[in-house]
Amino acid sequence: MVRGRVSRLSVRDVRFPTSLGGHGSDAMHTDPDYSAAYVIIETDAEDGLKGYGITFTLGKGTEVVVCAVNALAHHVLNKDLKDIVGDFRGFYRQLTSDGQLRWIGPEKGVVHLATAAVLNAVWDLWAKQEGKPLWKLLVDMDPRTLVSCIDFRYITDVLTEEDAYEILQKGQVGKKEREGHMLAHGYPAYTTSCAWLGYSDDTLKQMVLLKVALSDINWHRFKVKVGADVQDDMRRCRLIRDMIGPENTLMMDANQRWDVPEAVEWMSKLAEFKPLWIEEPTSPDDILGHAAISKALVPLGIGVATGEQCHNRVIFKQLLQANALQFLQIDSCRLGSVNENLSVLLMAKKFEIPVCPHAGGVGLCELVQHLIIFDYISVSASLENRMCEYVDHLHEHFKYPVKIRQASYMPPMDAGYSTEMKEESVKKHQYPDGEVWKKLLATQENQV
């Protein structure tokens, strides 16, 4: 039973100095510090439960997202949680359609990242009050209630409420069996952690060896970062392909590095390494550019994957309409939380495009596992050409970290959205006053 009036909303700037080890580095983001705007929602309910929400950033700029969260707070404070979830579509639209704040969006950029953090906290609290992990809350929800959480504005030319309801109704068939399959076997994952662009050859070899030969997880899907130098990419891809063998799956990620002709030319040279897809080959806003690349790579057997920096459901709608991608990558913190991700999952189902979520960031694995498990059980009903990204760092900072078994995400069983961080970790990594940052900033100051 949903209960309580929101009495407090706070937000903290939490940063992890991942740039020191080159973790997360790619052709466009060479020195990321994986970070989060960390939202906490409290109510006056006697149970004392709190909702935790995050949105992912790369260090600098997190303070801007924090400001945006605070600017949205008045839409949440003193609201009954029952009223929020009882008209979730209306509440979503209230956050995204503020008559003044929407001017610095609308439904994109910093203000949308802040919206995601706030809504993620609401979903976490709702699931906790129901005593269920978020994926189970969604799976058990009747189709009409699920549909009522979605804002269909701007996408009804592709997906109407009735379309969504029909898809979810069809998903009821075999749902119990698919849930059992998830509980027994989990959702297929792939690893990105072995081949960040900033890794030296020795580190890269060590990481791949750990994943292939020494790991009891049995990885057989790998992703490598490309895009800085074609000759270096060929050398690194050859090294990785030789280590993982021809039978394992390799994906490539350019992180928006190329213009359209450059992407086609570059991938023609990397085609010999048999990648399943090239991810983010160009600007995330260039729908027609993605379509041109997609068409050009068909003869090479290479698909196009994108989505981690797609602002909203409208961009995804256009990518699908333009046949611009073969693999759709949702992000739990860039879109407007669960609400907007539901609309994208349903559009992907309508177009029969597999969803392979982005999870390369602090907390993203924890969150997106819920969405993709729900997608399999209640929407897509398929595991064909589907997998979810996994990076194996920073999980130790979360109260309910992901569990990987035999290269698969095992469904989380703790109530909530798995968003809660350990308070000790938050205090140490809060910027700029946490213990970790005080030391690092003092060191940097002494080096000037």
mmCIF file of N, CA and C in Angstrom, residues 199-327:
data_model
loop_
_atom_site.group_PDB
_atom_site.id
_atom_site.type_symbol
_atom_site.label_atom_id
_atom_site.label_comp_id
_atom_site.label_asym_id
_atom_site.label_seq_id
_atom_site.Cartn_x
_atom_site.Cartn_y
_atom_site.Cartn_z
ATOM 1 N N TYR A 199 43.358 1.997 -21.535
ATOM 2 C CA TYR A 199 44.178 0.910 -21.009
ATOM 3 C C TYR A 199 45.417 0.693 -21.876
ATOM 4 N N SER A 200 46.542 0.413 -21.221
ATOM 5 C CA SER A 200 47.738 -0.006 -21.945
ATOM 6 C C SER A 200 47.527 -1.416 -22.486
ATOM 7 N N ASP A 201 48.399 -1.835 -23.405
ATOM 8 C CA ASP A 201 48.289 -3.193 -23.946
ATOM 9 C C ASP A 201 48.401 -4.240 -22.846
ATOM 10 N N ASP A 202 49.309 -4.014 -21.910
ATOM 11 C CA ASP A 202 49.488 -4.989 -20.832
ATOM 12 C C ASP A 202 48.226 -5.095 -19.982
ATOM 13 N N THR A 203 47.635 -3.943 -19.668
ATOM 14 C CA THR A 203 46.396 -3.955 -18.883
ATOM 15 C C THR A 203 45.279 -4.618 -19.663
ATOM 16 N N LEU A 204 45.190 -4.279 -20.948
ATOM 17 C CA LEU A 204 44.149 -4.864 -21.797
ATOM 18 C C LEU A 204 44.278 -6.385 -21.840
ATOM 19 N N LYS A 205 45.493 -6.869 -22.076
ATOM 20 C CA LYS A 205 45.707 -8.319 -22.122
ATOM 21 C C LYS A 205 45.338 -8.975 -20.794
ATOM 22 N N GLN A 206 45.737 -8.328 -19.706
ATOM 23 C CA GLN A 206 45.437 -8.874 -18.384
ATOM 24 C C GLN A 206 43.934 -8.936 -18.146
ATOM 25 N N MET A 207 43.222 -7.870 -18.548
ATOM 26 C CA MET A 207 41.781 -7.824 -18.326
ATOM 27 C C MET A 207 41.053 -8.861 -19.172
ATOM 28 N N VAL A 208 41.458 -8.996 -20.428
ATOM 29 C CA VAL A 208 40.825 -9.997 -21.294
ATOM 30 C C VAL A 208 41.118 -11.395 -20.779
ATOM 31 N N LEU A 209 42.369 -11.630 -20.369
ATOM 32 C CA LEU A 209 42.740 -12.941 -19.837
ATOM 33 C C LEU A 209 41.907 -13.279 -18.606
ATOM 34 N N LEU A 210 41.718 -12.293 -17.742
ATOM 35 C CA LEU A 210 40.895 -12.520 -16.549
ATOM 36 C C LEU A 210 39.475 -12.909 -16.922
ATOM 37 N N LYS A 211 38.956 -12.272 -17.974
ATOM 38 C CA LYS A 211 37.573 -12.537 -18.376
ATOM 39 C C LYS A 211 37.440 -13.890 -19.080
ATOM 40 N N VAL A 212 38.452 -14.274 -19.867
ATOM 41 C CA VAL A 212 38.343 -15.482 -20.695
ATOM 42 C C VAL A 212 38.835 -16.726 -19.971
ATOM 43 N N ALA A 213 40.060 -16.656 -19.468
ATOM 44 C CA ALA A 213 40.706 -17.872 -18.973
ATOM 45 C C ALA A 213 40.524 -18.111 -17.477
ATOM 46 N N LEU A 214 40.497 -17.033 -16.711
ATOM 47 C CA LEU A 214 40.535 -17.202 -15.267
ATOM 48 C C LEU A 214 39.198 -16.976 -14.576
ATOM 49 N N SER A 215 38.233 -16.445 -15.291
ATOM 50 C CA SER A 215 36.962 -16.106 -14.659
ATOM 51 C C SER A 215 36.039 -17.308 -14.580
ATOM 52 N N ASP A 216 35.363 -17.445 -13.437
ATOM 53 C CA ASP A 216 34.361 -18.504 -13.308
ATOM 54 C C ASP A 216 32.999 -18.035 -13.813
ATOM 55 N N ILE A 217 32.963 -16.800 -14.332
ATOM 56 C CA ILE A 217 31.704 -16.261 -14.854
ATOM 57 C C ILE A 217 31.440 -16.753 -16.273
ATOM 58 N N ASN A 218 32.519 -17.124 -16.986
ATOM 59 C CA ASN A 218 32.370 -17.699 -18.330
ATOM 60 C C ASN A 218 31.865 -16.676 -19.348
ATOM 61 N N TRP A 219 32.568 -15.550 -19.423
ATOM 62 C CA TRP A 219 32.197 -14.522 -20.395
ATOM 63 C C TRP A 219 32.417 -15.004 -21.823
ATOM 64 N N HIS A 220 31.468 -14.697 -22.690
ATOM 65 C CA HIS A 220 31.674 -14.984 -24.113
ATOM 66 C C HIS A 220 31.139 -13.874 -25.011
ATOM 67 N N ARG A 221 30.861 -12.695 -24.411
ATOM 68 C CA ARG A 221 30.476 -11.514 -25.188
ATOM 69 C C ARG A 221 31.318 -10.342 -24.670
ATOM 70 N N PHE A 222 32.009 -9.656 -25.580
ATOM 71 C CA PHE A 222 32.972 -8.629 -25.197
ATOM 72 C C PHE A 222 32.784 -7.375 -26.053
ATOM 73 N N LYS A 223 33.028 -6.216 -25.448
ATOM 74 C CA LYS A 223 32.959 -4.967 -26.210
ATOM 75 C C LYS A 223 34.262 -4.201 -26.073
ATOM 76 N N VAL A 224 34.726 -3.642 -27.192
ATOM 77 C CA VAL A 224 35.969 -2.889 -27.221
ATOM 78 C C VAL A 224 35.687 -1.461 -27.679
ATOM 79 N N LYS A 225 36.371 -0.518 -27.068
ATOM 80 C CA LYS A 225 36.255 0.885 -27.460
ATOM 81 C C LYS A 225 37.165 1.159 -28.659
ATOM 82 N N VAL A 226 36.646 1.895 -29.637
ATOM 83 C CA VAL A 226 37.403 2.232 -30.841
ATOM 84 C C VAL A 226 37.167 3.707 -31.179
ATOM 85 N N GLY A 227 37.922 4.194 -32.192
ATOM 86 C CA GLY A 227 37.619 5.508 -32.733
ATOM 87 C C GLY A 227 38.718 6.542 -32.675
ATOM 88 N N ALA A 228 39.780 6.321 -31.921
ATOM 89 C CA ALA A 228 40.820 7.342 -31.803
ATOM 90 C C ALA A 228 41.824 7.272 -32.949
ATOM 91 N N ASP A 229 42.232 6.062 -33.323
ATOM 92 C CA ASP A 229 43.227 5.865 -34.383
ATOM 93 C C ASP A 229 42.952 4.518 -35.039
ATOM 94 N N VAL A 230 42.744 4.507 -36.346
ATOM 95 C CA VAL A 230 42.288 3.281 -37.003
ATOM 96 C C VAL A 230 43.339 2.175 -36.949
ATOM 97 N N GLN A 231 44.611 2.528 -37.103
ATOM 98 C CA GLN A 231 45.647 1.506 -37.043
ATOM 99 C C GLN A 231 45.753 0.912 -35.638
ATOM 100 N N ASP A 232 45.634 1.769 -34.642
ATOM 101 C CA ASP A 232 45.661 1.283 -33.262
ATOM 102 C C ASP A 232 44.431 0.434 -32.974
ATOM 103 N N ASP A 233 43.286 0.840 -33.521
ATOM 104 C CA ASP A 233 42.068 0.044 -33.350
ATOM 105 C C ASP A 233 42.240 -1.345 -33.950
ATOM 106 N N MET A 234 42.824 -1.417 -35.132
ATOM 107 C CA MET A 234 43.024 -2.713 -35.787
ATOM 108 C C MET A 234 43.947 -3.594 -34.951
ATOM 109 N N ARG A 235 44.993 -2.989 -34.417
ATOM 110 C CA ARG A 235 45.929 -3.751 -33.592
ATOM 111 C C ARG A 235 45.243 -4.264 -32.325
ATOM 112 N N ARG A 236 44.494 -3.392 -31.659
ATOM 113 C CA ARG A 236 43.829 -3.783 -30.417
ATOM 114 C C ARG A 236 42.727 -4.810 -30.674
ATOM 115 N N CYS A 237 41.967 -4.618 -31.747
ATOM 116 C CA CYS A 237 40.891 -5.569 -32.061
ATOM 117 C C CYS A 237 41.456 -6.934 -32.445
ATOM 118 N N ARG A 238 42.592 -6.934 -33.137
ATOM 119 C CA ARG A 238 43.220 -8.207 -33.494
ATOM 120 C C ARG A 238 43.691 -8.925 -32.234
ATOM 121 N N LEU A 239 44.263 -8.151 -31.327
ATOM 122 C CA LEU A 239 44.737 -8.726 -30.067
ATOM 123 C C LEU A 239 43.574 -9.358 -29.299
ATOM 124 N N ILE A 240 42.470 -8.624 -29.202
ATOM 125 C CA ILE A 240 41.317 -9.127 -28.446
ATOM 126 C C ILE A 240 40.670 -10.312 -29.147
ATOM 127 N N ARG A 241 40.495 -10.208 -30.463
ATOM 128 C CA ARG A 241 39.872 -11.316 -31.204
ATOM 129 C C ARG A 241 40.713 -12.576 -31.075
ATOM 130 N N ASP A 242 42.036 -12.435 -31.129
ATOM 131 C CA ASP A 242 42.909 -13.603 -30.975
ATOM 132 C C ASP A 242 42.758 -14.222 -29.587
ATOM 133 N N MET A 243 42.556 -13.380 -28.580
ATOM 134 C CA MET A 243 42.455 -13.883 -27.212
ATOM 135 C C MET A 243 41.100 -14.525 -26.927
ATOM 136 N N ILE A 244 40.022 -13.971 -27.481
ATOM 137 C CA ILE A 244 38.692 -14.511 -27.170
ATOM 138 C C ILE A 244 38.276 -15.603 -28.144
ATOM 139 N N GLY A 245 38.967 -15.692 -29.292
ATOM 140 C CA GLY A 245 38.655 -16.731 -30.263
ATOM 141 C C GLY A 245 37.503 -16.361 -31.181
ATOM 142 N N PRO A 246 37.354 -17.077 -32.289
ATOM 143 C CA PRO A 246 36.320 -16.754 -33.280
ATOM 144 C C PRO A 246 34.907 -17.087 -32.826
ATOM 145 N N GLU A 247 34.779 -17.945 -31.835
ATOM 146 C CA GLU A 247 33.449 -18.404 -31.422
ATOM 147 C C GLU A 247 32.742 -17.414 -30.490
ATOM 148 N N ASN A 248 33.485 -16.502 -29.884
ATOM 149 C CA ASN A 248 32.883 -15.533 -28.973
ATOM 150 C C ASN A 248 32.458 -14.267 -29.707
ATOM 151 N N THR A 249 31.553 -13.519 -29.087
ATOM 152 C CA THR A 249 30.965 -12.336 -29.719
ATOM 153 C C THR A 249 31.748 -11.083 -29.353
ATOM 154 N N LEU A 250 32.015 -10.253 -30.374
ATOM 155 C CA LEU A 250 32.734 -8.995 -30.181
ATOM 156 C C LEU A 250 31.870 -7.837 -30.669
ATOM 157 N N MET A 251 31.759 -6.793 -29.854
ATOM 158 C CA MET A 251 31.092 -5.560 -30.248
ATOM 159 C C MET A 251 32.090 -4.415 -30.180
ATOM 160 N N MET A 252 31.817 -3.336 -30.906
ATOM 161 C CA MET A 252 32.683 -2.157 -30.916
ATOM 162 C C MET A 252 31.876 -0.913 -30.591
ATOM 163 N N ASP A 253 32.542 0.064 -29.964
ATOM 164 C CA ASP A 253 31.868 1.282 -29.504
ATOM 165 C C ASP A 253 32.748 2.488 -29.808
ATOM 166 N N ALA A 254 32.238 3.402 -30.655
ATOM 167 C CA ALA A 254 33.002 4.588 -31.047
ATOM 168 C C ALA A 254 32.632 5.830 -30.241
ATOM 169 N N ASN A 255 31.605 5.758 -29.442
ATOM 170 C CA ASN A 255 31.205 6.875 -28.575
ATOM 171 C C ASN A 255 31.107 8.205 -29.323
ATOM 172 N N GLN A 256 30.416 8.178 -30.487
ATOM 173 C CA GLN A 256 30.061 9.390 -31.241
ATOM 174 C C GLN A 256 31.259 10.066 -31.909
ATOM 175 N N ARG A 257 32.297 9.319 -32.203
ATOM 176 C CA ARG A 257 33.550 9.923 -32.655
ATOM 177 C C ARG A 257 33.510 10.416 -34.106
ATOM 178 N N TRP A 258 32.765 9.748 -34.978
ATOM 179 C CA TRP A 258 32.954 9.948 -36.411
ATOM 180 C C TRP A 258 31.851 10.761 -37.086
ATOM 181 N N ASP A 259 32.200 11.346 -38.230
ATOM 182 C CA ASP A 259 31.201 11.793 -39.193
ATOM 183 C C ASP A 259 30.695 10.563 -39.938
ATOM 184 N N VAL A 260 29.619 10.718 -40.680
ATOM 185 C CA VAL A 260 28.984 9.560 -41.325
ATOM 186 C C VAL A 260 29.920 8.848 -42.304
ATOM 187 N N PRO A 261 30.527 9.539 -43.285
ATOM 188 C CA PRO A 261 31.418 8.825 -44.217
ATOM 189 C C PRO A 261 32.601 8.174 -43.504
ATOM 190 N N GLU A 262 33.126 8.865 -42.495
ATOM 191 C CA GLU A 262 34.255 8.341 -41.727
ATOM 192 C C GLU A 262 33.875 7.052 -41.007
ATOM 193 N N ALA A 263 32.661 6.996 -40.477
ATOM 194 C CA ALA A 263 32.195 5.800 -39.772
ATOM 195 C C ALA A 263 32.158 4.598 -40.704
ATOM 196 N N VAL A 264 31.649 4.803 -41.906
ATOM 197 C CA VAL A 264 31.555 3.709 -42.878
ATOM 198 C C VAL A 264 32.947 3.243 -43.282
ATOM 199 N N GLU A 265 33.832 4.202 -43.555
ATOM 200 C CA GLU A 265 35.196 3.856 -43.968
ATOM 201 C C GLU A 265 35.937 3.123 -42.853
ATOM 202 N N TRP A 266 35.821 3.626 -41.640
ATOM 203 C CA TRP A 266 36.516 3.048 -40.482
ATOM 204 C C TRP A 266 36.040 1.619 -40.229
ATOM 205 N N MET A 267 34.727 1.437 -40.243
ATOM 206 C CA MET A 267 34.190 0.113 -39.957
ATOM 207 C C MET A 267 34.462 -0.878 -41.085
ATOM 208 N N SER A 268 34.633 -0.396 -42.292
ATOM 209 C CA SER A 268 35.025 -1.284 -43.394
ATOM 210 C C SER A 268 36.389 -1.901 -43.110
ATOM 211 N N LYS A 269 37.246 -1.137 -42.444
ATOM 212 C CA LYS A 269 38.575 -1.636 -42.094
ATOM 213 C C LYS A 269 38.542 -2.566 -40.876
ATOM 214 N N LEU A 270 37.565 -2.364 -40.000
ATOM 215 C CA LEU A 270 37.473 -3.203 -38.797
ATOM 216 C C LEU A 270 36.572 -4.418 -38.987
ATOM 217 N N ALA A 271 35.961 -4.520 -40.161
ATOM 218 C CA ALA A 271 35.000 -5.606 -40.413
ATOM 219 C C ALA A 271 35.641 -6.984 -40.316
ATOM 220 N N GLU A 272 36.938 -7.076 -40.578
ATOM 221 C CA GLU A 272 37.607 -8.383 -40.555
ATOM 222 C C GLU A 272 37.552 -9.041 -39.176
ATOM 223 N N PHE A 273 37.291 -8.237 -38.141
ATOM 224 C CA PHE A 273 37.257 -8.779 -36.783
ATOM 225 C C PHE A 273 35.849 -9.219 -36.374
ATOM 226 N N LYS A 274 34.930 -9.178 -37.337
ATOM 227 C CA LYS A 274 33.566 -9.714 -37.192
ATOM 228 C C LYS A 274 32.806 -9.136 -35.986
ATOM 229 N N PRO A 275 32.696 -7.817 -35.908
ATOM 230 C CA PRO A 275 31.894 -7.255 -34.811
ATOM 231 C C PRO A 275 30.404 -7.454 -35.060
ATOM 232 N N LEU A 276 29.678 -7.716 -33.992
ATOM 233 C CA LEU A 276 28.221 -7.822 -34.098
ATOM 234 C C LEU A 276 27.618 -6.461 -34.373
ATOM 235 N N TRP A 277 28.162 -5.424 -33.697
ATOM 236 C CA TRP A 277 27.648 -4.076 -33.924
ATOM 237 C C TRP A 277 28.734 -3.030 -33.743
ATOM 238 N N ILE A 278 28.483 -1.855 -34.281
ATOM 239 C CA ILE A 278 29.234 -0.655 -33.955
ATOM 240 C C ILE A 278 28.267 0.261 -33.199
ATOM 241 N N GLU A 279 28.693 0.645 -32.020
ATOM 242 C CA GLU A 279 27.840 1.436 -31.132
ATOM 243 C C GLU A 279 28.178 2.923 -31.241
ATOM 244 N N GLU A 280 27.161 3.742 -31.251
ATOM 245 C CA GLU A 280 27.314 5.195 -31.319
ATOM 246 C C GLU A 280 28.378 5.624 -32.337
ATOM 247 N N PRO A 281 28.184 5.293 -33.607
ATOM 248 C CA PRO A 281 29.190 5.655 -34.601
ATOM 249 C C PRO A 281 29.278 7.151 -34.875
ATOM 250 N N THR A 282 28.212 7.896 -34.590
ATOM 251 C CA THR A 282 28.198 9.333 -34.884
ATOM 252 C C THR A 282 27.346 10.061 -33.846
ATOM 253 N N SER A 283 27.026 11.315 -34.106
ATOM 254 C CA SER A 283 26.247 12.114 -33.154
ATOM 255 C C SER A 283 24.954 11.410 -32.767
ATOM 256 N N PRO A 284 24.627 11.375 -31.473
ATOM 257 C CA PRO A 284 23.389 10.703 -31.046
ATOM 258 C C PRO A 284 22.130 11.390 -31.560
ATOM 259 N N ASP A 285 22.259 12.633 -32.016
ATOM 260 C CA ASP A 285 21.099 13.362 -32.534
ATOM 261 C C ASP A 285 20.887 13.159 -34.032
ATOM 262 N N ASP A 286 21.827 12.514 -34.700
ATOM 263 C CA ASP A 286 21.777 12.397 -36.164
ATOM 264 C C ASP A 286 21.052 11.119 -36.576
ATOM 265 N N ILE A 287 19.738 11.197 -36.643
ATOM 266 C CA ILE A 287 18.931 10.029 -37.007
ATOM 267 C C ILE A 287 19.253 9.571 -38.418
ATOM 268 N N LEU A 288 19.267 10.502 -39.368
ATOM 269 C CA LEU A 288 19.513 10.135 -40.762
ATOM 270 C C LEU A 288 20.946 9.666 -40.970
ATOM 271 N N GLY A 289 21.875 10.209 -40.192
ATOM 272 C CA GLY A 289 23.253 9.732 -40.254
ATOM 273 C C GLY A 289 23.365 8.288 -39.807
ATOM 274 N N HIS A 290 22.694 7.956 -38.723
ATOM 275 C CA HIS A 290 22.669 6.560 -38.272
ATOM 276 C C HIS A 290 22.026 5.656 -39.321
ATOM 277 N N ALA A 291 20.978 6.154 -39.955
ATOM 278 C CA ALA A 291 20.309 5.355 -40.991
ATOM 279 C C ALA A 291 21.241 5.090 -42.163
ATOM 280 N N ALA A 292 22.014 6.095 -42.561
ATOM 281 C CA ALA A 292 22.951 5.931 -43.678
ATOM 282 C C ALA A 292 24.055 4.942 -43.322
ATOM 283 N N ILE A 293 24.579 5.043 -42.117
ATOM 284 C CA ILE A 293 25.616 4.109 -41.666
ATOM 285 C C ILE A 293 25.053 2.699 -41.601
ATOM 286 N N SER A 294 23.870 2.573 -41.042
ATOM 287 C CA SER A 294 23.221 1.267 -40.924
ATOM 288 C C SER A 294 23.072 0.599 -42.282
ATOM 289 N N LYS A 295 22.607 1.356 -43.257
ATOM 290 C CA LYS A 295 22.410 0.818 -44.608
ATOM 291 C C LYS A 295 23.733 0.409 -45.237
ATOM 292 N N ALA A 296 24.771 1.227 -45.034
ATOM 293 C CA ALA A 296 26.072 0.956 -45.643
ATOM 294 C C ALA A 296 26.753 -0.267 -45.039
ATOM 295 N N LEU A 297 26.458 -0.572 -43.775
ATOM 296 C CA LEU A 297 27.142 -1.676 -43.100
ATOM 297 C C LEU A 297 26.431 -3.018 -43.245
ATOM 298 N N VAL A 298 25.230 -3.008 -43.817
ATOM 299 C CA VAL A 298 24.489 -4.264 -44.009
ATOM 300 C C VAL A 298 25.313 -5.303 -44.768
ATOM 301 N N PRO A 299 25.961 -4.941 -45.899
ATOM 302 C CA PRO A 299 26.746 -5.955 -46.625
ATOM 303 C C PRO A 299 27.910 -6.532 -45.820
ATOM 304 N N LEU A 300 28.356 -5.784 -44.806
ATOM 305 C CA LEU A 300 29.468 -6.249 -43.973
ATOM 306 C C LEU A 300 28.989 -7.085 -42.791
ATOM 307 N N GLY A 301 27.682 -7.185 -42.630
ATOM 308 C CA GLY A 301 27.132 -7.961 -41.522
ATOM 309 C C GLY A 301 27.297 -7.304 -40.173
ATOM 310 N N ILE A 302 27.421 -5.977 -40.167
ATOM 311 C CA ILE A 302 27.615 -5.231 -38.922
ATOM 312 C C ILE A 302 26.364 -4.407 -38.630
ATOM 313 N N GLY A 303 25.803 -4.558 -37.444
ATOM 314 C CA GLY A 303 24.645 -3.769 -37.049
ATOM 315 C C GLY A 303 25.054 -2.457 -36.411
ATOM 316 N N VAL A 304 24.088 -1.568 -36.256
ATOM 317 C CA VAL A 304 24.299 -0.299 -35.558
ATOM 318 C C VAL A 304 23.529 -0.335 -34.241
ATOM 319 N N ALA A 305 24.206 0.051 -33.170
ATOM 320 C CA ALA A 305 23.582 0.136 -31.842
ATOM 321 C C ALA A 305 23.713 1.565 -31.337
ATOM 322 N N THR A 306 22.658 2.076 -30.736
ATOM 323 C CA THR A 306 22.742 3.413 -30.143
ATOM 324 C C THR A 306 21.608 3.611 -29.151
ATOM 325 N N GLY A 307 21.725 4.679 -28.352
ATOM 326 C CA GLY A 307 20.653 4.999 -27.416
ATOM 327 C C GLY A 307 21.090 5.574 -26.087
ATOM 328 N N GLU A 308 22.329 5.339 -25.671
ATOM 329 C CA GLU A 308 22.710 5.758 -24.322
ATOM 330 C C GLU A 308 22.671 7.272 -24.150
ATOM 331 N N GLN A 309 22.804 8.021 -25.269
ATOM 332 C CA GLN A 309 22.703 9.473 -25.166
ATOM 333 C C GLN A 309 21.536 10.023 -25.977
ATOM 334 N N CYS A 310 20.554 9.184 -26.250
ATOM 335 C CA CYS A 310 19.312 9.672 -26.851
ATOM 336 C C CYS A 310 18.514 10.403 -25.773
ATOM 337 N N HIS A 311 18.140 11.630 -26.066
ATOM 338 C CA HIS A 311 17.534 12.484 -25.051
ATOM 339 C C HIS A 311 16.210 11.956 -24.516
ATOM 340 N N ASN A 312 15.392 11.403 -25.401
ATOM 341 C CA ASN A 312 14.013 11.117 -25.005
ATOM 342 C C ASN A 312 13.369 10.122 -25.959
ATOM 343 N N ARG A 313 12.121 9.791 -25.698
ATOM 344 C CA ARG A 313 11.383 8.809 -26.490
ATOM 345 C C ARG A 313 11.198 9.247 -27.940
ATOM 346 N N VAL A 314 11.192 10.554 -28.194
ATOM 347 C CA VAL A 314 10.986 11.057 -29.556
ATOM 348 C C VAL A 314 12.166 10.691 -30.451
ATOM 349 N N ILE A 315 13.381 10.827 -29.931
ATOM 350 C CA ILE A 315 14.567 10.438 -30.699
ATOM 351 C C ILE A 315 14.533 8.944 -30.996
ATOM 352 N N PHE A 316 14.165 8.144 -30.015
ATOM 353 C CA PHE A 316 14.049 6.702 -30.247
ATOM 354 C C PHE A 316 12.972 6.405 -31.287
ATOM 355 N N LYS A 317 11.863 7.105 -31.213
ATOM 356 C CA LYS A 317 10.798 6.916 -32.203
ATOM 357 C C LYS A 317 11.339 7.134 -33.609
ATOM 358 N N GLN A 318 12.092 8.205 -33.803
ATOM 359 C CA GLN A 318 12.607 8.534 -35.125
ATOM 360 C C GLN A 318 13.679 7.545 -35.585
ATOM 361 N N LEU A 319 14.526 7.097 -34.667
ATOM 362 C CA LEU A 319 15.522 6.074 -35.015
ATOM 363 C C LEU A 319 14.839 4.806 -35.516
ATOM 364 N N LEU A 320 13.771 4.424 -34.855
ATOM 365 C CA LEU A 320 13.025 3.231 -35.262
ATOM 366 C C LEU A 320 12.317 3.456 -36.596
ATOM 367 N N GLN A 321 11.714 4.601 -36.769
ATOM 368 C CA GLN A 321 11.021 4.901 -38.022
ATOM 369 C C GLN A 321 11.978 4.911 -39.211
ATOM 370 N N ALA A 322 13.214 5.356 -38.975
ATOM 371 C CA ALA A 322 14.190 5.504 -40.054
ATOM 372 C C ALA A 322 15.015 4.251 -40.296
ATOM 373 N N ASN A 323 14.703 3.155 -39.611
ATOM 374 C CA ASN A 323 15.509 1.925 -39.719
ATOM 375 C C ASN A 323 16.990 2.217 -39.471
ATOM 376 N N ALA A 324 17.244 3.034 -38.465
ATOM 377 C CA ALA A 324 18.587 3.539 -38.226
ATOM 378 C C ALA A 324 19.397 2.710 -37.242
ATOM 379 N N LEU A 325 18.802 1.686 -36.657
ATOM 380 C CA LEU A 325 19.535 0.869 -35.695
ATOM 381 C C LEU A 325 19.007 -0.561 -35.708
ATOM 382 N N GLN A 326 19.915 -1.482 -35.373
ATOM 383 C CA GLN A 326 19.542 -2.897 -35.255
ATOM 384 C C GLN A 326 19.508 -3.344 -33.794
ATOM 385 N N PHE A 327 20.100 -2.522 -32.921
ATOM 386 C CA PHE A 327 20.117 -2.807 -31.484
ATOM 387 C C PHE A 327 19.822 -1.498 -30.748
#
